[in-house]
CSV table of C-alpha atoms in Angstrom, one decimal:
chain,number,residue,atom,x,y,z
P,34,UNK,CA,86.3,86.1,70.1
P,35,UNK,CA,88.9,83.3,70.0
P,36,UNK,CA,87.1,81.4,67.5
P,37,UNK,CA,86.7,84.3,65.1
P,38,UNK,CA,90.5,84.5,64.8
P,39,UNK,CA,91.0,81.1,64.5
P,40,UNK,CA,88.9,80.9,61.7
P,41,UNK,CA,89.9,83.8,60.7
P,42,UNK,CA,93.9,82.4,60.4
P,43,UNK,CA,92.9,79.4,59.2
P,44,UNK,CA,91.4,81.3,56.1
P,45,UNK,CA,94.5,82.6,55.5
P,46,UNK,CA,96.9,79.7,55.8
P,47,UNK,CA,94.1,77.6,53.6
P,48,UNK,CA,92.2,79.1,51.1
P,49,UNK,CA,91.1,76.1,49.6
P,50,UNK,CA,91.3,73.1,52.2
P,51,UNK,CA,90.7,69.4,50.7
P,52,UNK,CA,90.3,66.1,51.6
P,53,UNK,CA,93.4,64.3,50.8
P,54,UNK,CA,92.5,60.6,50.0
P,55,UNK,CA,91.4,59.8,46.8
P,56,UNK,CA,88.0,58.6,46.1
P,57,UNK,CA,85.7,57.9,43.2
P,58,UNK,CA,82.3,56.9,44.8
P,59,UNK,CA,81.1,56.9,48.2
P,60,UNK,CA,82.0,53.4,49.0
P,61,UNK,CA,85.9,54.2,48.2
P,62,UNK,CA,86.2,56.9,50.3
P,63,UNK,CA,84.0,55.1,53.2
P,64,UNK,CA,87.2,52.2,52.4
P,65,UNK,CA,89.7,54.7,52.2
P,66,UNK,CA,88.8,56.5,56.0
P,67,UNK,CA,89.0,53.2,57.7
P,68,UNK,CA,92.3,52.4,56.2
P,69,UNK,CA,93.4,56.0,57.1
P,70,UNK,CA,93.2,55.2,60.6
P,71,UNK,CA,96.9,55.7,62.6
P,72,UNK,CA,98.5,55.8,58.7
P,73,UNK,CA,99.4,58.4,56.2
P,74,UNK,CA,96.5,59.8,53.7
P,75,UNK,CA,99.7,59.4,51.2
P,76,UNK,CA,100.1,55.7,52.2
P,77,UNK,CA,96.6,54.9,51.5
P,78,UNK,CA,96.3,56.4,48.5
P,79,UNK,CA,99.1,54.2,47.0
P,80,UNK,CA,97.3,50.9,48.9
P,81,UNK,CA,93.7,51.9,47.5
P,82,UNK,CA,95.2,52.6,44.0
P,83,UNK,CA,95.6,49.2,43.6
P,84,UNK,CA,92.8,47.9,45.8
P,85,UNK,CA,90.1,49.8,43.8
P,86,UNK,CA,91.2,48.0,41.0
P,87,UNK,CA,90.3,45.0,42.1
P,88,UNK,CA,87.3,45.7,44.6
P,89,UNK,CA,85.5,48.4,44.4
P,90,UNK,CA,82.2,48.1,45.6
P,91,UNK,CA,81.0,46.1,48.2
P,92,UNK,CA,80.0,43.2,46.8
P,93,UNK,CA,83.6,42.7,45.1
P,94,UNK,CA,85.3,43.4,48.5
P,95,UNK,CA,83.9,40.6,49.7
P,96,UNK,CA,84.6,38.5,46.4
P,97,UNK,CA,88.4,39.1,47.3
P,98,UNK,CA,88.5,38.1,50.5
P,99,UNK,CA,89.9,38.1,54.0
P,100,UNK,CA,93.6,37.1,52.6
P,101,UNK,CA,93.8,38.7,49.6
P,102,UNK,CA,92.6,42.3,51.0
P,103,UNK,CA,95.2,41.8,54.2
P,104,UNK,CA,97.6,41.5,51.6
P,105,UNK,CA,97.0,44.7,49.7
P,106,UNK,CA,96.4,46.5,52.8
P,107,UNK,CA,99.2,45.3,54.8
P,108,UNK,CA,101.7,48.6,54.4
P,109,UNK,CA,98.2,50.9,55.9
P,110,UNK,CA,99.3,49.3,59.2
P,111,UNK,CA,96.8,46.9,61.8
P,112,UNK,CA,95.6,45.2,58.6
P,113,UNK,CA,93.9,42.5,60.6
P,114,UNK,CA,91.3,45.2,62.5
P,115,UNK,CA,91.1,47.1,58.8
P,116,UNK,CA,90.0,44.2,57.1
P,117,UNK,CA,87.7,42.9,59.6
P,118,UNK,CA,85.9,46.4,59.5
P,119,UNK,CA,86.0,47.1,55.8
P,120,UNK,CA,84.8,43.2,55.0
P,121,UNK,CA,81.8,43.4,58.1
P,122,UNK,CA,81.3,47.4,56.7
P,123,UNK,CA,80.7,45.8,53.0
P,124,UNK,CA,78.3,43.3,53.9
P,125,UNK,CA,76.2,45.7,56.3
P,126,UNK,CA,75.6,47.2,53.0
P,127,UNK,CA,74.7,44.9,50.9
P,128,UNK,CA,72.2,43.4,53.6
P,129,UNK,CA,70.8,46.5,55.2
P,130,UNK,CA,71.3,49.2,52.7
P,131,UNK,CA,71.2,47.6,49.0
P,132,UNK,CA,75.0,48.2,48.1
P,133,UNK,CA,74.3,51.9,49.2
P,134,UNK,CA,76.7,53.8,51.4
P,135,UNK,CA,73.8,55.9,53.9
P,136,UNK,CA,73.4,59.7,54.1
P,137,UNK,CA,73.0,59.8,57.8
P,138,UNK,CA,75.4,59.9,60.6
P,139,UNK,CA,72.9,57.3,62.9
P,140,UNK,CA,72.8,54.7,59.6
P,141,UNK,CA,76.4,55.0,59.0
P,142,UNK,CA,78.0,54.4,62.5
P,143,UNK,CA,75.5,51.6,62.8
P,144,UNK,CA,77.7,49.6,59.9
P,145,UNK,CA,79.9,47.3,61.6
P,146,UNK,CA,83.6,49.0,61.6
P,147,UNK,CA,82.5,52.5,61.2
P,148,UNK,CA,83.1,55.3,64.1
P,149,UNK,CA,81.8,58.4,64.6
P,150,UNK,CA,84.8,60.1,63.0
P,151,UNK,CA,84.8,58.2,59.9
P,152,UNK,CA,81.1,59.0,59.3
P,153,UNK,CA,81.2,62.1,59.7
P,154,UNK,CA,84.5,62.5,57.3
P,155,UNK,CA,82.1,60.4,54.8
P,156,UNK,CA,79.2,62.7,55.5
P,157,UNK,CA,81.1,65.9,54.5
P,158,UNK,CA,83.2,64.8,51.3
P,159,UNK,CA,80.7,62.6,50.0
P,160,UNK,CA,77.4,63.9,50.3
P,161,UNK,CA,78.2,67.5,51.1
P,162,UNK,CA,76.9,67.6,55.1
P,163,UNK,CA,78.9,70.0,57.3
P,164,UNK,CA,80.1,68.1,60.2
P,165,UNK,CA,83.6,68.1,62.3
P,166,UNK,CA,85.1,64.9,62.5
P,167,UNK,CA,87.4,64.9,65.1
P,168,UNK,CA,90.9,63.5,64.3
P,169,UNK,CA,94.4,63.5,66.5
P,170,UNK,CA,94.8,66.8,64.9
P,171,UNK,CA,91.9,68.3,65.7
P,172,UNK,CA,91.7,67.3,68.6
P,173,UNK,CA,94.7,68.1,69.8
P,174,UNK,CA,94.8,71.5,68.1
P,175,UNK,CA,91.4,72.2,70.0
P,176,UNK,CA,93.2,71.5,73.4
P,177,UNK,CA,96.0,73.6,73.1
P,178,UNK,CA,93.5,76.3,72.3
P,179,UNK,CA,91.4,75.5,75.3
P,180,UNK,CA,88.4,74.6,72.5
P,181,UNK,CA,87.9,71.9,74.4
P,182,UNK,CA,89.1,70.3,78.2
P,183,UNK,CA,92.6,68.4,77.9
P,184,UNK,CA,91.0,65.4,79.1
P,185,UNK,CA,87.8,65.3,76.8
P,186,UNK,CA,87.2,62.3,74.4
P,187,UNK,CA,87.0,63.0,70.8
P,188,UNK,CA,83.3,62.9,71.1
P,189,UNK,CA,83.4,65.8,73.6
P,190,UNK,CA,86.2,67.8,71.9
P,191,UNK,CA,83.2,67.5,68.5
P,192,UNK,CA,80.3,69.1,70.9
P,193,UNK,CA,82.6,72.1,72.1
P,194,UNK,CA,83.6,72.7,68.4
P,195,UNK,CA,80.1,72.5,67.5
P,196,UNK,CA,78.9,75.2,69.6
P,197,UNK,CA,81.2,77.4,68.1
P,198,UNK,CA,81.9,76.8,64.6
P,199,UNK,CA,79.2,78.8,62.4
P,200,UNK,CA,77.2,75.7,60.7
P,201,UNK,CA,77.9,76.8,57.3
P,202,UNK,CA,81.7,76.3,58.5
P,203,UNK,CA,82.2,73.3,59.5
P,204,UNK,CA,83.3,70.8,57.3
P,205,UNK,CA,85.9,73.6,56.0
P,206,UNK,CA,87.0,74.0,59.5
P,207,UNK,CA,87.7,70.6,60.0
P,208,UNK,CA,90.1,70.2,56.9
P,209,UNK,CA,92.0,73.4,58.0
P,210,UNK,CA,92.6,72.3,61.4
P,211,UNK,CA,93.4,69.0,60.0
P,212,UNK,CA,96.1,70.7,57.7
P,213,UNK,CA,96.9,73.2,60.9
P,214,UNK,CA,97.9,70.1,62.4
P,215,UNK,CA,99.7,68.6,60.5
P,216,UNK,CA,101.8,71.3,59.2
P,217,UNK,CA,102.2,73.9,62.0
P,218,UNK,CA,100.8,72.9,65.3
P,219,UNK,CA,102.5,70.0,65.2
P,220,UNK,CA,102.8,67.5,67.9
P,221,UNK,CA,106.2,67.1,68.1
P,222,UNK,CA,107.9,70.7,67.9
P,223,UNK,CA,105.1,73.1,66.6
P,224,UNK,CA,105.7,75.7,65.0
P,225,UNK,CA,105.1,78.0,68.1
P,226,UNK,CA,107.6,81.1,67.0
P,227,UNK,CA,105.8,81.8,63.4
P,228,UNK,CA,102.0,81.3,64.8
P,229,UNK,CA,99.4,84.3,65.1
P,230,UNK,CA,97.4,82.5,67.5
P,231,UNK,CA,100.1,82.5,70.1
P,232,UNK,CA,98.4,85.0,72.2
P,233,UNK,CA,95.7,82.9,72.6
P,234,UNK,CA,97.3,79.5,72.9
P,235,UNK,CA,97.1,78.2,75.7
P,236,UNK,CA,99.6,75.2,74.8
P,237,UNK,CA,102.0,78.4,74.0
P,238,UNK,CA,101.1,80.0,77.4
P,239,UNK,CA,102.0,77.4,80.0
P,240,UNK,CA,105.5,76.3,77.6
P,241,UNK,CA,106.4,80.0,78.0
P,242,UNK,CA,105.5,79.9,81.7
P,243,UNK,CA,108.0,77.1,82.0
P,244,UNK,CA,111.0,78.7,80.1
């Protein structure tokens, strides 16, 4: 079964996958997703190095301030959106859920700023859940391996993934493919030649059709 050796490869390449932001509490990792939209995990680890220093809970975010946290977060890229989410996230917290960041997919994309990737990112490195959040790596790892249709939305390519990914898999999944992704099946000259999944790549199938 395609998935089985997927997995299977993906245990091999990464043995011990991680989240790569760093985080001390749920809020600062809740902080640290939304700022890792379209920018480097490395980037916003330097940004929120600093940041947390100054704000680190909800309440203090809000205490710095629209200027001040566009300031910090300017090199994370589309500062303006970031700090509009992470300053409407904060105070959906402090009114709605007493400073607390919520266990639950449904509560946490119901916080202004927060999608259904983020939460679910939140979900499994914070409170343990196993969930796929669907990134541009996943995602478009998942297409070239027909996991998912080439014109599904991130949402879709999540409910294909779920119906095959073993439940007691799937947050470690999701940082392997993430890392696959990155690394290998790159989306600019993947790594194609050195890959054991070529065979049942479809990506790999039609480019060899072509040459």
């Amino acid at each position: 079964m395609k998935i089985t050796k997927l997995i299977s490869y993906l245990d091999e390449l990464y043995v011990e996958p991680y989240c790569a932001l760093n985080f001390s509490s749920d809020y600062e990792l809740l902080v640290a997703v939304i700022l890792s939209a379209q920018c480097t995990d490395k980037r916003v680890n330097v940004v929120t190095k600093e940041l947390f220093k100054l704000a680190n809970t909800p309440q203090k975010m809000l205490d710095l301030g629209e200027d001040k946290l566009k300031q910090i977060i300017y090199p994370c890229g589309f500062y303006n959106n970031k700090t509009k989410s992470i300053l409407s996230m904060s105070n959906d917290l402090i009114e709605r859920f007493n400073g607390e960041v919520p266990s639950s997919l449904d509560k946490l994309i119901s916080l202004k700023g927060v999608g259904r990737k983020t939460a679910n990112v939140v979900i499994a490195n914070a409170f343990g859940g196993q969930t796929i959040a669907v990134d541009t790596h996943v995602h478009r790892v998942s297409k070239r391996l027909n996991l998912t249709s080439d014109n599904s939305t991130p949402y879709q390519c999540e409910m294909d993934l779920l119906k095959v990914v073993p439940i007691d898999k799937r947050s470690r999944f999701h940082h392997q493919m993430v890392l696959f992704g990155r690394e290998h099946c790159k989306a600019i000259k993947p790594q194609c030649n050195d890959c054991k999944l070529k065979n049942i790549c479809q990506y790999y199938k039609n480019k060899a059709k072509k040459n």
